[in-house]
CSV table of C-alpha atoms in Angstrom, one decimal:
chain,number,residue,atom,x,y,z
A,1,UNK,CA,19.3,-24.9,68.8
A,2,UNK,CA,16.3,-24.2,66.4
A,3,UNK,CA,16.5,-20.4,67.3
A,4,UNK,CA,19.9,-19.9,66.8
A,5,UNK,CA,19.6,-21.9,63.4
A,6,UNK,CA,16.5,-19.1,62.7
A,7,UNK,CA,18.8,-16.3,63.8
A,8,UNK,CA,21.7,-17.3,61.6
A,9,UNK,CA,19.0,-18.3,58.2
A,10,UNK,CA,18.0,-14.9,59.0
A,11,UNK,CA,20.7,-12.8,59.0
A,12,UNK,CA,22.3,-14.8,55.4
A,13,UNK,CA,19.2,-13.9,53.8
A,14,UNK,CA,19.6,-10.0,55.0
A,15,UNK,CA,23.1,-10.3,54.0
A,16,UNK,CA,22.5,-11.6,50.9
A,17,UNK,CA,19.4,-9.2,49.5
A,18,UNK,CA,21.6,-6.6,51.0
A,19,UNK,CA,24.9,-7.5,49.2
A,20,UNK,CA,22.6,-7.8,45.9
A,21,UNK,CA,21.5,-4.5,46.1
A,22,UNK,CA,24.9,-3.1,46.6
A,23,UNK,CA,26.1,-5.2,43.8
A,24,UNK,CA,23.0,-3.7,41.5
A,25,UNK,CA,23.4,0.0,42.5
A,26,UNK,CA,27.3,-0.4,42.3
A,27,UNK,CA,26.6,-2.4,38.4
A,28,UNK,CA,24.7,0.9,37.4
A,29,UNK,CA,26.6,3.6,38.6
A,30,UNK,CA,29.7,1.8,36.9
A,31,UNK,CA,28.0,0.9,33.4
A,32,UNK,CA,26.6,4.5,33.4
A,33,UNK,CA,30.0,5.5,33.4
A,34,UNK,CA,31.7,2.7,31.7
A,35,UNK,CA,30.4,0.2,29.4
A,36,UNK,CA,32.1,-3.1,30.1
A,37,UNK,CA,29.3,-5.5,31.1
A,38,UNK,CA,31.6,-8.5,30.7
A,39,UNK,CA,35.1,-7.1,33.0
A,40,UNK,CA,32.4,-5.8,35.3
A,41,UNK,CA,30.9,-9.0,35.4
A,42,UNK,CA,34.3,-10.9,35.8
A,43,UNK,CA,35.4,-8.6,38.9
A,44,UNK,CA,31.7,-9.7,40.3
A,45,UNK,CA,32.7,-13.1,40.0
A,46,UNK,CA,35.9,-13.1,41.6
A,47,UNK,CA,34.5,-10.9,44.8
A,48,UNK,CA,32.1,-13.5,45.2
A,49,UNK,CA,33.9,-16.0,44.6
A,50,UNK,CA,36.7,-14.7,47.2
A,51,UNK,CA,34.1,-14.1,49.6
A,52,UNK,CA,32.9,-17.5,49.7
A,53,UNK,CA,36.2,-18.9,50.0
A,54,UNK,CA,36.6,-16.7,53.0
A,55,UNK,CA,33.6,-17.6,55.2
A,56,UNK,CA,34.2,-21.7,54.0
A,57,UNK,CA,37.9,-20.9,55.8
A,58,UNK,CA,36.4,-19.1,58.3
A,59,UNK,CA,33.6,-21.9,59.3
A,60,UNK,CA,36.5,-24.6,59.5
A,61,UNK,CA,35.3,-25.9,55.9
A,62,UNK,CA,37.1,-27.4,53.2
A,63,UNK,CA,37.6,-25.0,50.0
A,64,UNK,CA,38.5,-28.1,47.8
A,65,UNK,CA,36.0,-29.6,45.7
A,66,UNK,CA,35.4,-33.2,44.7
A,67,UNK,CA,35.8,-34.2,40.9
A,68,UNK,CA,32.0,-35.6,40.4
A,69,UNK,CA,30.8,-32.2,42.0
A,70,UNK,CA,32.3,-31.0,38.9
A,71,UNK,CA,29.8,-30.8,36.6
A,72,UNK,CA,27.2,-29.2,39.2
A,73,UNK,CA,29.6,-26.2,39.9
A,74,UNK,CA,30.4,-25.4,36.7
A,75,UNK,CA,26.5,-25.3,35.8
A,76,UNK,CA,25.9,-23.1,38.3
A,77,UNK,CA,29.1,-21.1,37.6
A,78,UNK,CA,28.2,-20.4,34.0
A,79,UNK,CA,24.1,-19.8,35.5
A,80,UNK,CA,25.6,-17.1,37.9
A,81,UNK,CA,28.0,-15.3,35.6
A,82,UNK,CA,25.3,-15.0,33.0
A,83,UNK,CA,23.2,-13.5,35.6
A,84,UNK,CA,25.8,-10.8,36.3
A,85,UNK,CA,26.5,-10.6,32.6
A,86,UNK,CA,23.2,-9.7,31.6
A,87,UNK,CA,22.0,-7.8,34.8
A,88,UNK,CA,25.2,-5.3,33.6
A,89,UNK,CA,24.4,-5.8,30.2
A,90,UNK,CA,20.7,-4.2,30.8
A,91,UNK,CA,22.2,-1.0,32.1
């Protein structure tokens, strides 16, 4: 069980560097062209955010989130669009 909980750490962390630097080289190419750091960033959002929603559903999950957990998400909503925002905003 350990090794397949390795394997599977393993291969979100390759997923996840890779995705970024898709994300970046995509950012660039588009803000050298077009300079729109925050609809750039809002399209950004919304893939990941799809994304996530897809592998929850896929994983037998719940999408739904409680009320308390609120507050937490929304920190880290605003902390992860910022980083988008400014990442394209530096191009």
């Amino acid at each position: 069980m350990a090794g397949s909980d390795a394997a599977v750490t393993v291969l979100l962390i390759v997923l996840w560097y890779g995705s970024s630097m898709l994300a970046i080289t995509t950012s660039k190419l588009t803000m050298q062209m077009l300079k729109v750091p925050l609809t750039l960033c809002s399209a950004q959002f919304l893939s990941a955010t799809t994304v996530a929603g897809l592998v929850l559903r896929l994983q037998g999950r719940p999408c739904a989130v409680e009320r308390k957990s609120f507050g937490v998400l929304g920190g880290v909503a605003i902390t992860y669009t910022l980083g988008f925002f400014f990442t394209n905003l530096a191009f």
